[in-house]
């Protein structure tokens, strides 16, 4: 980066120097040209004083004062050369179509520049109308633009080299100064507060800090999760191992063995459920892009789910009902089943005897609302935010006795996020709970 900025600054400076020098040459040439014409104009005035007849006789004196490099020509309106200081007038071709002559006959004076046969030199012509029929023209050879350019080239090159060297040093210094705050940034990323860097980089610093924080938090959560998993697995495994040991040692009496075996089975089932939920969660944790989303009728899945959980509901002396018309969402079928089983299952498990569960699916505008409402024990305010965390339970013994793992709502939360849906919980202890999930409708309301 440092090298790149340096190279860029130096190239900008280099281009600017070259362009400036070229422009200076052009401006100088223009001034020079004007000066040459001005000189020629002044001479024509002197000759004008001599008059048409006086010029051929007396021109030599003015010519001498001018440095001796003037050419004087007198041309008639028809283009015939009457007099010329360089050649015999009769030998010269018709001058009627020379730009400066034509201009002079038209408006009193005329000028033009033509390339000389001499290398990088030009001839400057200035013509002045003496009377209606004659024009006096004075010309001289001088350096052309290239001549001037090559003439001053050594000086220009020297100036350019000095400027370039100064620019290079400045560019190096500026690059260093420019990059210093970025260099310091690396050390300041970890410390809080405003980083001592460019204002434009502050959002970038904030993003990195946020990501940093998120990574740390995620690492912490992972650690907590691993600790929780080990702890959760330990309980049923200890029970299994304990009962098996009792049977093995022969300490268990015949009548206890059946009970111990059923305890072993219960703990194994719990272990399996736990492991299944853990696997499910880690599957959901992985960001995958091969999840199949299809247009499905949420009410159909909800209906099937309520039907399947009827036995469970009866066991808890709870009535579970479904209501709703076909409502289509773009979703993964298995995930929707999982979501409904978890929410409805909880509504049954955390209910009271004689209570009810109502599952509803309805369309409201562009949204499909899935609502699972129960008349159960409710969730105290202080727990409401946290129940979606992994292994968080309000009443641990109730959760365990009804086969809960503390992972159901964490799975639900994941599924909701994966579907771009949102979830709203309303609950009143002793009265009941409602969880609403808002999905985008797969087709607009007819
Ligand atoms: P669990 O397997 O323990 O049910 P969940 O993640 O499904 O785990 O739920 C977390 C906790 O939230 C539960 O332990 C329970 O305390 C509370 N909870 C969930 N759903 C309800 C509900 N419908 N009514 C009351 N409490 C609930």
GROMACS .gro file of C-alpha atoms and ligand atoms in nm:
model
  473
    1UNK     CA    1   0.000   0.000   0.000
    2UNK     CA    2   0.280   0.237   0.099
    3UNK     CA    3   0.458   0.168  -0.229
    4UNK     CA    4   0.139   0.210  -0.428
    5UNK     CA    5   0.053   0.546  -0.273
    6UNK     CA    6   0.412   0.660  -0.317
    7UNK     CA    7   0.416   0.559  -0.683
    8UNK     CA    8   0.079   0.729  -0.739
    9UNK     CA    9   0.186   1.057  -0.577
   10UNK     CA   10   0.512   1.057  -0.770
   11UNK     CA   11   0.336   0.987  -1.100
   12UNK     CA   12   0.082   1.263  -1.039
   13UNK     CA   13   0.366   1.503  -0.959
   14UNK     CA   14   0.568   1.387  -1.262
   15UNK     CA   15   0.274   1.434  -1.499
   16UNK     CA   16   0.201   1.776  -1.350
   17UNK     CA   17   0.563   1.885  -1.392
   18UNK     CA   18   0.580   1.772  -1.755
   19UNK     CA   19   0.248   1.932  -1.842
   20UNK     CA   20   0.347   2.259  -1.673
   21UNK     CA   21   0.675   2.273  -1.861
   22UNK     CA   22   0.501   2.204  -2.191
   23UNK     CA   23   0.240   2.472  -2.122
   24UNK     CA   24   0.510   2.718  -2.017
   25UNK     CA   25   0.685   2.655  -2.350
   26UNK     CA   26   0.363   2.719  -2.542
   27UNK     CA   27   0.293   3.041  -2.346
   28UNK     CA   28   0.652   3.161  -2.395
   29UNK     CA   29   0.633   3.090  -2.765
   30UNK     CA   30   0.313   3.286  -2.790
   31UNK     CA   31   0.474   3.585  -2.617
   32UNK     CA   32   0.777   3.553  -2.840
   33UNK     CA   33   0.559   3.546  -3.151
   34UNK     CA   34   0.371   3.853  -3.043
   35UNK     CA   35   0.699   4.031  -2.981
   36UNK     CA   36   0.834   3.940  -3.327
   37UNK     CA   37   0.518   4.073  -3.495
   38UNK     CA   38   0.530   4.386  -3.283
   39UNK     CA   39   0.889   4.448  -3.396
   40UNK     CA   40   0.791   4.393  -3.759
   41UNK     CA   41   0.495   4.629  -3.719
   42UNK     CA   42   0.720   4.905  -3.586
   43UNK     CA   43   0.960   4.861  -3.881
   44UNK     CA   44   0.676   4.884  -4.131
   45UNK     CA   45   0.586   5.219  -3.972
   46UNK     CA   46   0.937   5.350  -4.036
   47UNK     CA   47   0.928   5.228  -4.394
   48UNK     CA   48   0.587   5.379  -4.436
   49UNK     CA   49   0.745   5.716  -4.366
   50UNK     CA   50   0.988   5.659  -4.654
   51UNK     CA   51   0.698   5.606  -4.892
   52UNK     CA   52   0.662   5.373  -5.188
   53UNK     CA   53   0.938   5.540  -5.387
   54UNK     CA   54   1.170   5.604  -5.091
   55UNK     CA   55   1.184   5.243  -4.973
   56UNK     CA   56   1.384   5.097  -5.265
   57UNK     CA   57   1.630   5.387  -5.227
   58UNK     CA   58   1.668   5.418  -4.849
   59UNK     CA   59   1.579   5.087  -4.696
   60UNK     CA   60   1.938   4.990  -4.618
   61UNK     CA   61   1.970   5.226  -4.324
   62UNK     CA   62   1.670   5.088  -4.133
   63UNK     CA   63   1.774   4.744  -4.236
   64UNK     CA   64   2.112   4.800  -4.073
   65UNK     CA   65   1.953   4.919  -3.744
   66UNK     CA   66   1.724   4.621  -3.736
   67UNK     CA   67   2.020   4.382  -3.723
   68UNK     CA   68   2.026   4.303  -4.091
   69UNK     CA   69   1.792   4.006  -4.098
   70UNK     CA   70   1.486   4.172  -4.244
   71UNK     CA   71   1.349   4.104  -4.589
   72UNK     CA   72   1.151   4.383  -4.745
   73UNK     CA   73   0.906   4.326  -5.027
   74UNK     CA   74   0.665   4.557  -5.207
   75UNK     CA   75   0.374   4.386  -5.379
   76UNK     CA   76   0.115   4.528  -5.615
   77UNK     CA   77  -0.258   4.460  -5.590
   78UNK     CA   78  -0.236   4.211  -5.880
   79UNK     CA   79   0.030   4.019  -5.689
   80UNK     CA   80   0.330   4.133  -5.892
   81UNK     CA   81   0.638   4.189  -5.678
   82UNK     CA   82   0.764   4.543  -5.738
   83UNK     CA   83   1.062   4.529  -5.510
   84UNK     CA   84   1.239   4.268  -5.294
   85UNK     CA   85   1.562   4.291  -5.093
   86UNK     CA   86   1.653   3.924  -5.136
   87UNK     CA   87   1.583   3.855  -5.500
   88UNK     CA   88   1.533   4.026  -5.829
   89UNK     CA   89   1.168   4.125  -5.823
   90UNK     CA   90   1.102   4.011  -6.177
   91UNK     CA   91   1.210   3.654  -6.092
   92UNK     CA   92   0.961   3.618  -5.809
   93UNK     CA   93   0.628   3.449  -5.862
   94UNK     CA   94   0.293   3.615  -5.804
   95UNK     CA   95   0.243   3.700  -5.434
   96UNK     CA   96  -0.128   3.779  -5.465
   97UNK     CA   97  -0.245   3.474  -5.268
   98UNK     CA   98  -0.007   3.506  -4.970
   99UNK     CA   99  -0.221   3.527  -4.657
  100UNK     CA  100  -0.057   3.838  -4.512
  101UNK     CA  101  -0.076   4.025  -4.847
  102UNK     CA  102  -0.442   3.941  -4.898
  103UNK     CA  103  -0.523   4.046  -4.540
  104UNK     CA  104  -0.330   4.373  -4.578
  105UNK     CA  105  -0.521   4.472  -4.893
  106UNK     CA  106  -0.846   4.390  -4.712
  107UNK     CA  107  -0.801   4.551  -4.373
  108UNK     CA  108  -0.478   4.751  -4.383
  109UNK     CA  109  -0.242   4.499  -4.228
  110UNK     CA  110  -0.187   4.123  -4.225
  111UNK     CA  111   0.039   3.868  -4.069
  112UNK     CA  112   0.135   3.504  -4.100
  113UNK     CA  113   0.397   3.253  -4.000
  114UNK     CA  114   0.535   2.987  -4.231
  115UNK     CA  115   0.785   2.716  -4.170
  116UNK     CA  116   1.132   2.789  -4.290
  117UNK     CA  117   1.335   2.540  -4.483
  118UNK     CA  118   1.586   2.578  -4.198
  119UNK     CA  119   1.549   2.323  -3.924
  120UNK     CA  120   1.303   2.426  -3.642
  121UNK     CA  121   1.281   2.785  -3.769
  122UNK     CA  122   0.986   2.987  -3.897
  123UNK     CA  123   0.946   3.297  -4.108
  124UNK     CA  124   0.727   3.573  -3.964
  125UNK     CA  125   0.555   3.802  -4.214
  126UNK     CA  126   0.396   4.137  -4.141
  127UNK     CA  127   0.233   4.329  -4.425
  128UNK     CA  128   0.104   4.689  -4.432
  129UNK     CA  129  -0.097   4.862  -4.701
  130UNK     CA  130   0.099   5.162  -4.832
  131UNK     CA  131  -0.177   5.282  -5.066
  132UNK     CA  132  -0.474   5.131  -5.245
  133UNK     CA  133  -0.247   4.948  -5.491
  134UNK     CA  134   0.061   4.850  -5.293
  135UNK     CA  135   0.146   4.656  -4.983
  136UNK     CA  136   0.474   4.662  -4.797
  137UNK     CA  137   0.576   4.333  -4.639
  138UNK     CA  138   0.856   4.280  -4.392
  139UNK     CA  139   0.963   3.936  -4.282
  140UNK     CA  140   1.227   3.778  -4.070
  141UNK     CA  141   1.326   3.431  -3.969
  142UNK     CA  142   1.310   3.332  -3.604
  143UNK     CA  143   1.292   3.020  -3.393
  144UNK     CA  144   0.972   2.811  -3.428
  145UNK     CA  145   0.799   2.655  -3.132
  146UNK     CA  146   1.013   2.341  -3.152
  147UNK     CA  147   1.320   2.557  -3.188
  148UNK     CA  148   1.233   2.741  -2.869
  149UNK     CA  149   1.148   2.416  -2.697
  150UNK     CA  150   1.475   2.246  -2.791
  151UNK     CA  151   1.659   2.566  -2.713
  152UNK     CA  152   1.541   2.571  -2.354
  153UNK     CA  153   1.531   2.192  -2.317
  154UNK     CA  154   1.847   2.163  -2.103
  155UNK     CA  155   1.714   2.423  -1.860
  156UNK     CA  156   1.370   2.263  -1.862
  157UNK     CA  157   1.522   1.922  -1.797
  158UNK     CA  158   1.720   2.057  -1.505
  159UNK     CA  159   1.414   2.229  -1.354
  160UNK     CA  160   1.208   1.912  -1.406
  161UNK     CA  161   1.474   1.697  -1.241
  162UNK     CA  162   1.500   1.925  -0.937
  163UNK     CA  163   1.120   1.948  -0.902
  164UNK     CA  164   1.089   1.573  -0.943
  165UNK     CA  165   1.344   1.508  -0.671
  166UNK     CA  166   1.160   1.746  -0.435
  167UNK     CA  167   0.830   1.576  -0.520
  168UNK     CA  168   0.973   1.233  -0.452
  169UNK     CA  169   1.094   1.336  -0.109
  170UNK     CA  170   0.763   1.505  -0.033
  171UNK     CA  171   0.568   1.202  -0.156
  172UNK     CA  172   0.770   0.974   0.068
  173UNK     CA  173   0.711   1.198   0.367
  174UNK     CA  174   0.339   1.238   0.291
  175UNK     CA  175   0.286   0.865   0.240
  176UNK     CA  176   0.446   0.797   0.574
  177UNK     CA  177   0.230   1.058   0.741
  178UNK     CA  178  -0.083   0.935   0.563
  179UNK     CA  179  -0.034   0.575   0.668
  180UNK     CA  180   0.075   0.635   1.024
  181UNK     CA  181  -0.282   0.646   1.168
  182UNK     CA  182  -0.364   0.319   0.990
  183UNK     CA  183  -0.053   0.159   1.132
  184UNK     CA  184  -0.151   0.269   1.482
  185UNK     CA  185  -0.499   0.125   1.430
  186UNK     CA  186  -0.390  -0.236   1.474
  187UNK     CA  187  -0.280  -0.164   1.832
  188UNK     CA  188  -0.595   0.030   1.913
  189UNK     CA  189  -0.848  -0.221   1.783
  190UNK     CA  190  -0.862  -0.408   2.110
  191UNK     CA  191  -0.890  -0.106   2.334
  192UNK     CA  192  -1.230   0.062   2.361
  193UNK     CA  193  -1.312   0.424   2.287
  194UNK     CA  194  -1.259   0.629   1.975
  195UNK     CA  195  -0.962   0.503   1.774
  196UNK     CA  196  -0.705   0.769   1.687
  197UNK     CA  197  -0.750   0.734   1.311
  198UNK     CA  198  -0.933   0.884   1.014
  199UNK     CA  199  -1.300   0.966   1.058
  200UNK     CA  200  -1.376   0.765   0.744
  201UNK     CA  201  -1.222   0.457   0.903
  202UNK     CA  202  -1.427   0.475   1.225
  203UNK     CA  203  -1.718   0.262   1.086
  204UNK     CA  204  -1.463   0.007   0.977
  205UNK     CA  205  -1.311   0.003   1.328
  206UNK     CA  206  -1.658  -0.034   1.482
  207UNK     CA  207  -1.740  -0.326   1.251
  208UNK     CA  208  -1.415  -0.504   1.334
  209UNK     CA  209  -1.473  -0.447   1.704
  210UNK     CA  210  -1.828  -0.576   1.677
  211UNK     CA  211  -1.712  -0.882   1.489
  212UNK     CA  212  -1.438  -0.932   1.743
  213UNK     CA  213  -1.690  -0.913   2.024
  214UNK     CA  214  -1.927  -1.151   1.840
  215UNK     CA  215  -1.647  -1.403   1.790
  216UNK     CA  216  -1.554  -1.385   2.157
  217UNK     CA  217  -1.916  -1.419   2.263
  218UNK     CA  218  -1.968  -1.710   2.031
  219UNK     CA  219  -1.656  -1.877   2.172
  220UNK     CA  220  -1.787  -1.818   2.526
  221UNK     CA  221  -2.129  -1.959   2.432
  222UNK     CA  222  -1.967  -2.263   2.278
  223UNK     CA  223  -1.770  -2.318   2.597
  224UNK     CA  224  -2.083  -2.282   2.809
  225UNK     CA  225  -2.270  -2.514   2.576
  226UNK     CA  226  -2.000  -2.781   2.598
  227UNK     CA  227  -2.001  -2.755   2.977
  228UNK     CA  228  -2.381  -2.777   2.985
  229UNK     CA  229  -2.389  -3.072   2.746
  230UNK     CA  230  -2.139  -3.264   2.959
  231UNK     CA  231  -2.341  -3.186   3.269
  232UNK     CA  232  -2.674  -3.285   3.111
  233UNK     CA  233  -2.535  -3.612   2.976
  234UNK     CA  234  -2.377  -3.697   3.307
  235UNK     CA  235  -2.705  -3.722   3.503
  236UNK     CA  236  -2.878  -3.997   3.301
  237UNK     CA  237  -2.547  -4.177   3.247
  238UNK     CA  238  -2.475  -4.179   3.622
  239UNK     CA  239  -2.825  -4.315   3.683
  240UNK     CA  240  -2.783  -4.589   3.421
  241UNK     CA  241  -2.442  -4.681   3.554
  242UNK     CA  242  -2.571  -4.682   3.917
  243UNK     CA  243  -2.871  -4.905   3.850
  244UNK     CA  244  -2.664  -5.141   3.637
  245UNK     CA  245  -2.406  -5.166   3.913
  246UNK     CA  246  -2.672  -5.248   4.170
  247UNK     CA  247  -2.806  -5.526   3.950
  248UNK     CA  248  -2.457  -5.656   3.874
  249UNK     CA  249  -2.347  -5.667   4.236
  250UNK     CA  250  -2.653  -5.875   4.321
  251UNK     CA  251  -2.758  -5.623   4.584
  252UNK     CA  252  -3.082  -5.554   4.400
  253UNK     CA  253  -3.365  -5.775   4.505
  254UNK     CA  254  -3.565  -5.964   4.251
  255UNK     CA  255  -3.863  -5.726   4.282
  256UNK     CA  256  -3.643  -5.417   4.230
  257UNK     CA  257  -3.484  -5.539   3.912
  258UNK     CA  258  -3.783  -5.459   3.694
  259UNK     CA  259  -3.800  -5.111   3.845
  260UNK     CA  260  -3.426  -5.060   3.792
  261UNK     CA  261  -3.453  -5.178   3.436
  262UNK     CA  262  -3.733  -4.932   3.368
  263UNK     CA  263  -3.523  -4.655   3.525
  264UNK     CA  264  -3.232  -4.752   3.302
  265UNK     CA  265  -3.464  -4.741   3.003
  266UNK     CA  266  -3.601  -4.398   3.106
  267UNK     CA  267  -3.253  -4.255   3.145
  268UNK     CA  268  -3.143  -4.405   2.813
  269UNK     CA  269  -3.444  -4.249   2.642
  270UNK     CA  270  -3.359  -3.916   2.798
  271UNK     CA  271  -3.001  -3.957   2.684
  272UNK     CA  272  -3.118  -4.029   2.330
  273UNK     CA  273  -3.353  -3.730   2.326
  274UNK     CA  274  -3.075  -3.509   2.456
  275UNK     CA  275  -2.826  -3.634   2.199
  276UNK     CA  276  -3.084  -3.593   1.920
  277UNK     CA  277  -3.152  -3.232   2.022
  278UNK     CA  278  -2.781  -3.156   2.050
  279UNK     CA  279  -2.715  -3.301   1.706
  280UNK     CA  280  -3.011  -3.107   1.568
  281UNK     CA  281  -2.881  -2.782   1.715
  282UNK     CA  282  -2.531  -2.828   1.580
  283UNK     CA  283  -2.681  -2.908   1.240
  284UNK     CA  284  -2.877  -2.584   1.254
  285UNK     CA  285  -2.563  -2.400   1.363
  286UNK     CA  286  -2.391  -2.481   1.038
  287UNK     CA  287  -2.467  -2.226   0.771
  288UNK     CA  288  -2.590  -2.433   0.479
  289UNK     CA  289  -2.717  -2.323   0.146
  290UNK     CA  290  -2.871  -2.655   0.047
  291UNK     CA  291  -3.182  -2.627   0.267
  292UNK     CA  292  -3.482  -2.698   0.048
  293UNK     CA  293  -3.741  -2.423   0.069
  294UNK     CA  294  -4.071  -2.499  -0.094
  295UNK     CA  295  -4.419  -2.358  -0.099
  296UNK     CA  296  -4.605  -2.542   0.171
  297UNK     CA  297  -4.939  -2.516   0.343
  298UNK     CA  298  -4.860  -2.435   0.705
  299UNK     CA  299  -5.216  -2.513   0.818
  300UNK     CA  300  -5.182  -2.869   0.690
  301UNK     CA  301  -4.867  -2.931   0.894
  302UNK     CA  302  -5.025  -2.767   1.201
  303UNK     CA  303  -5.334  -2.987   1.167
  304UNK     CA  304  -5.124  -3.305   1.140
  305UNK     CA  305  -4.913  -3.195   1.437
  306UNK     CA  306  -5.215  -3.131   1.659
  307UNK     CA  307  -5.360  -3.470   1.557
  308UNK     CA  308  -5.035  -3.648   1.637
  309UNK     CA  309  -5.010  -3.485   1.978
  310UNK     CA  310  -5.367  -3.574   2.081
  311UNK     CA  311  -5.256  -3.876   2.286
  312UNK     CA  312  -4.996  -3.667   2.458
  313UNK     CA  313  -5.257  -3.399   2.532
  314UNK     CA  314  -5.499  -3.653   2.674
  315UNK     CA  315  -5.222  -3.783   2.898
  316UNK     CA  316  -5.188  -3.432   3.043
  317UNK     CA  317  -5.566  -3.385   3.045
  318UNK     CA  318  -5.540  -3.098   2.801
  319UNK     CA  319  -5.752  -3.032   2.494
  320UNK     CA  320  -5.557  -2.939   2.182
  321UNK     CA  321  -5.737  -2.785   1.885
  322UNK     CA  322  -5.642  -2.647   1.548
  323UNK     CA  323  -5.816  -2.380   1.345
  324UNK     CA  324  -5.727  -2.207   1.023
  325UNK     CA  325  -5.751  -2.213   0.644
  326UNK     CA  326  -5.477  -2.305   0.394
  327UNK     CA  327  -5.190  -2.057   0.423
  328UNK     CA  328  -4.882  -2.091   0.208
  329UNK     CA  329  -4.526  -2.010   0.311
  330UNK     CA  330  -4.186  -2.073   0.152
  331UNK     CA  331  -4.032  -2.303   0.407
  332UNK     CA  332  -3.852  -2.625   0.477
  333UNK     CA  333  -4.109  -2.892   0.551
  334UNK     CA  334  -3.916  -3.083   0.819
  335UNK     CA  335  -3.819  -2.764   0.999
  336UNK     CA  336  -4.181  -2.646   1.006
  337UNK     CA  337  -4.284  -2.981   1.157
  338UNK     CA  338  -4.011  -2.951   1.416
  339UNK     CA  339  -4.114  -2.596   1.504
  340UNK     CA  340  -4.479  -2.692   1.545
  341UNK     CA  341  -4.404  -3.004   1.749
  342UNK     CA  342  -4.179  -2.811   1.984
  343UNK     CA  343  -4.420  -2.520   2.038
  344UNK     CA  344  -4.734  -2.737   2.068
  345UNK     CA  345  -4.548  -2.991   2.281
  346UNK     CA  346  -4.444  -2.717   2.523
  347UNK     CA  347  -4.798  -2.576   2.533
  348UNK     CA  348  -4.924  -2.919   2.639
  349UNK     CA  349  -4.642  -2.995   2.882
  350UNK     CA  350  -4.651  -2.662   3.063
  351UNK     CA  351  -5.028  -2.663   3.096
  352UNK     CA  352  -5.257  -2.740   3.387
  353UNK     CA  353  -5.497  -3.026   3.412
  354UNK     CA  354  -5.815  -2.935   3.225
  355UNK     CA  355  -5.638  -2.666   3.028
  356UNK     CA  356  -5.638  -2.612   2.655
  357UNK     CA  357  -5.405  -2.548   2.364
  358UNK     CA  358  -5.511  -2.361   2.050
  359UNK     CA  359  -5.302  -2.373   1.737
  360UNK     CA  360  -5.403  -2.122   1.471
  361UNK     CA  361  -5.276  -2.034   1.126
  362UNK     CA  362  -5.408  -1.724   0.953
  363UNK     CA  363  -5.313  -1.474   0.689
  364UNK     CA  364  -5.291  -1.104   0.770
  365UNK     CA  365  -5.195  -0.896   0.469
  366UNK     CA  366  -4.862  -1.020   0.339
  367UNK     CA  367  -4.796  -1.224   0.648
  368UNK     CA  368  -4.888  -1.567   0.772
  369UNK     CA  369  -4.927  -1.582   1.147
  370UNK     CA  370  -4.882  -1.906   1.334
  371UNK     CA  371  -5.008  -1.883   1.690
  372UNK     CA  372  -4.972  -2.143   1.963
  373UNK     CA  373  -5.170  -2.042   2.272
  374UNK     CA  374  -5.212  -2.226   2.598
  375UNK     CA  375  -5.389  -2.179   2.929
  376UNK     CA  376  -5.089  -2.310   3.118
  377UNK     CA  377  -4.856  -2.200   3.394
  378UNK     CA  378  -4.717  -1.903   3.204
  379UNK     CA  379  -4.364  -1.763   3.218
  380UNK     CA  380  -4.258  -1.494   3.467
  381UNK     CA  381  -4.135  -1.172   3.302
  382UNK     CA  382  -3.773  -1.211   3.411
  383UNK     CA  383  -3.746  -1.548   3.235
  384UNK     CA  384  -3.921  -1.454   2.913
  385UNK     CA  385  -3.609  -1.329   2.733
  386UNK     CA  386  -3.395  -1.621   2.839
  387UNK     CA  387  -3.610  -1.926   2.763
  388UNK     CA  388  -3.476  -1.930   2.405
  389UNK     CA  389  -3.123  -1.988   2.534
  390UNK     CA  390  -2.982  -2.337   2.522
  391UNK     CA  391  -3.059  -2.544   2.836
  392UNK     CA  392  -3.246  -2.259   3.000
  393UNK     CA  393  -3.550  -2.379   3.190
  394UNK     CA  394  -3.777  -2.196   3.429
  395UNK     CA  395  -3.866  -2.503   3.626
  396UNK     CA  396  -3.597  -2.763   3.576
  397UNK     CA  397  -3.777  -3.053   3.747
  398UNK     CA  398  -4.099  -2.997   3.554
  399UNK     CA  399  -3.906  -2.980   3.229
  400UNK     CA  400  -3.719  -3.302   3.306
  401UNK     CA  401  -4.021  -3.492   3.434
  402UNK     CA  402  -4.202  -3.417   3.108
  403UNK     CA  403  -3.906  -3.524   2.895
  404UNK     CA  404  -3.772  -3.175   2.823
  405UNK     CA  405  -3.413  -3.108   2.732
  406UNK     CA  406  -3.409  -2.726   2.754
  407UNK     CA  407  -3.315  -2.717   2.386
  408UNK     CA  408  -3.658  -2.709   2.218
  409UNK     CA  409  -3.700  -2.331   2.205
  410UNK     CA  410  -3.334  -2.281   2.105
  411UNK     CA  411  -3.408  -2.504   1.804
  412UNK     CA  412  -3.729  -2.308   1.735
  413UNK     CA  413  -3.539  -1.979   1.746
  414UNK     CA  414  -3.286  -2.113   1.495
  415UNK     CA  415  -3.557  -2.231   1.257
  416UNK     CA  416  -3.740  -1.897   1.279
  417UNK     CA  417  -3.418  -1.711   1.196
  418UNK     CA  418  -3.341  -1.941   0.905
  419UNK     CA  419  -3.682  -1.859   0.759
  420UNK     CA  420  -3.645  -1.485   0.802
  421UNK     CA  421  -3.950  -1.493   1.028
  422UNK     CA  422  -3.999  -1.319   1.364
  423UNK     CA  423  -4.134  -1.449   1.689
  424UNK     CA  424  -4.333  -1.271   1.959
  425UNK     CA  425  -4.394  -1.415   2.304
  426UNK     CA  426  -4.670  -1.302   2.538
  427UNK     CA  427  -4.714  -1.474   2.867
  428UNK     CA  428  -4.880  -1.420   3.200
  429UNK     CA  429  -4.788  -1.645   3.493
  430UNK     CA  430  -5.087  -1.853   3.597
  431UNK     CA  431  -5.286  -1.760   3.288
  432UNK     CA  432  -5.103  -1.890   2.989
  433UNK     CA  433  -4.862  -1.828   2.708
  434UNK     CA  434  -4.890  -1.739   2.343
  435UNK     CA  435  -4.608  -1.765   2.092
  436UNK     CA  436  -4.670  -1.605   1.752
  437UNK     CA  437  -4.449  -1.660   1.452
  438UNK     CA  438  -4.481  -1.420   1.156
  439UNK     CA  439  -4.382  -1.557   0.815
  440UNK     CA  440  -4.386  -1.383   0.480
  441UNK     CA  441  -4.678  -1.520   0.278
  442UNK     CA  442  -4.577  -1.724  -0.028
  443UNK     CA  443  -4.871  -1.585  -0.222
  444UNK     CA  444  -5.065  -1.264  -0.174
  445UNK     CA  445  -5.415  -1.276  -0.035
  446UNK     CA  446  -5.678  -1.324  -0.305
  447LIG     P1  447  -3.777  -2.778   2.756
  447LIG     O1  448  -3.728  -2.898   2.690
  447LIG     O2  449  -3.730  -2.762   2.896
  447LIG     O3  450  -3.924  -2.760   2.744
  447LIG     P2  451  -3.760  -2.552   2.586
  447LIG     O4  452  -3.641  -2.487   2.524
  447LIG     O5  453  -3.864  -2.603   2.495
  447LIG     O6  454  -3.704  -2.660   2.682
  447LIG     O7  455  -3.823  -2.443   2.680
  447LIG     C1  456  -3.742  -2.373   2.771
  447LIG     C2  457  -3.820  -2.339   2.897
  447LIG     O8  458  -3.920  -2.242   2.867
  447LIG     C3  459  -3.896  -2.454   2.955
  447LIG     O9  460  -3.815  -2.527   3.041
  447LIG     C4  461  -4.009  -2.385   3.027
  447LIG    O10  462  -3.968  -2.347   3.156
  447LIG     C5  463  -4.036  -2.263   2.947
  447LIG     N1  464  -4.152  -2.279   2.854
  447LIG     C6  465  -4.147  -2.313   2.724
  447LIG     N2  466  -4.272  -2.314   2.668
  447LIG     C7  467  -4.358  -2.280   2.768
  447LIG     C8  468  -4.499  -2.264   2.778
  447LIG     N3  469  -4.578  -2.285   2.672
  447LIG     N4  470  -4.550  -2.230   2.896
  447LIG     C9  471  -4.472  -2.210   3.002
  447LIG     N5  472  -4.338  -2.223   3.002
  447LIG    C10  473  -4.281  -2.258   2.886
   0.00000   0.00000   0.00000
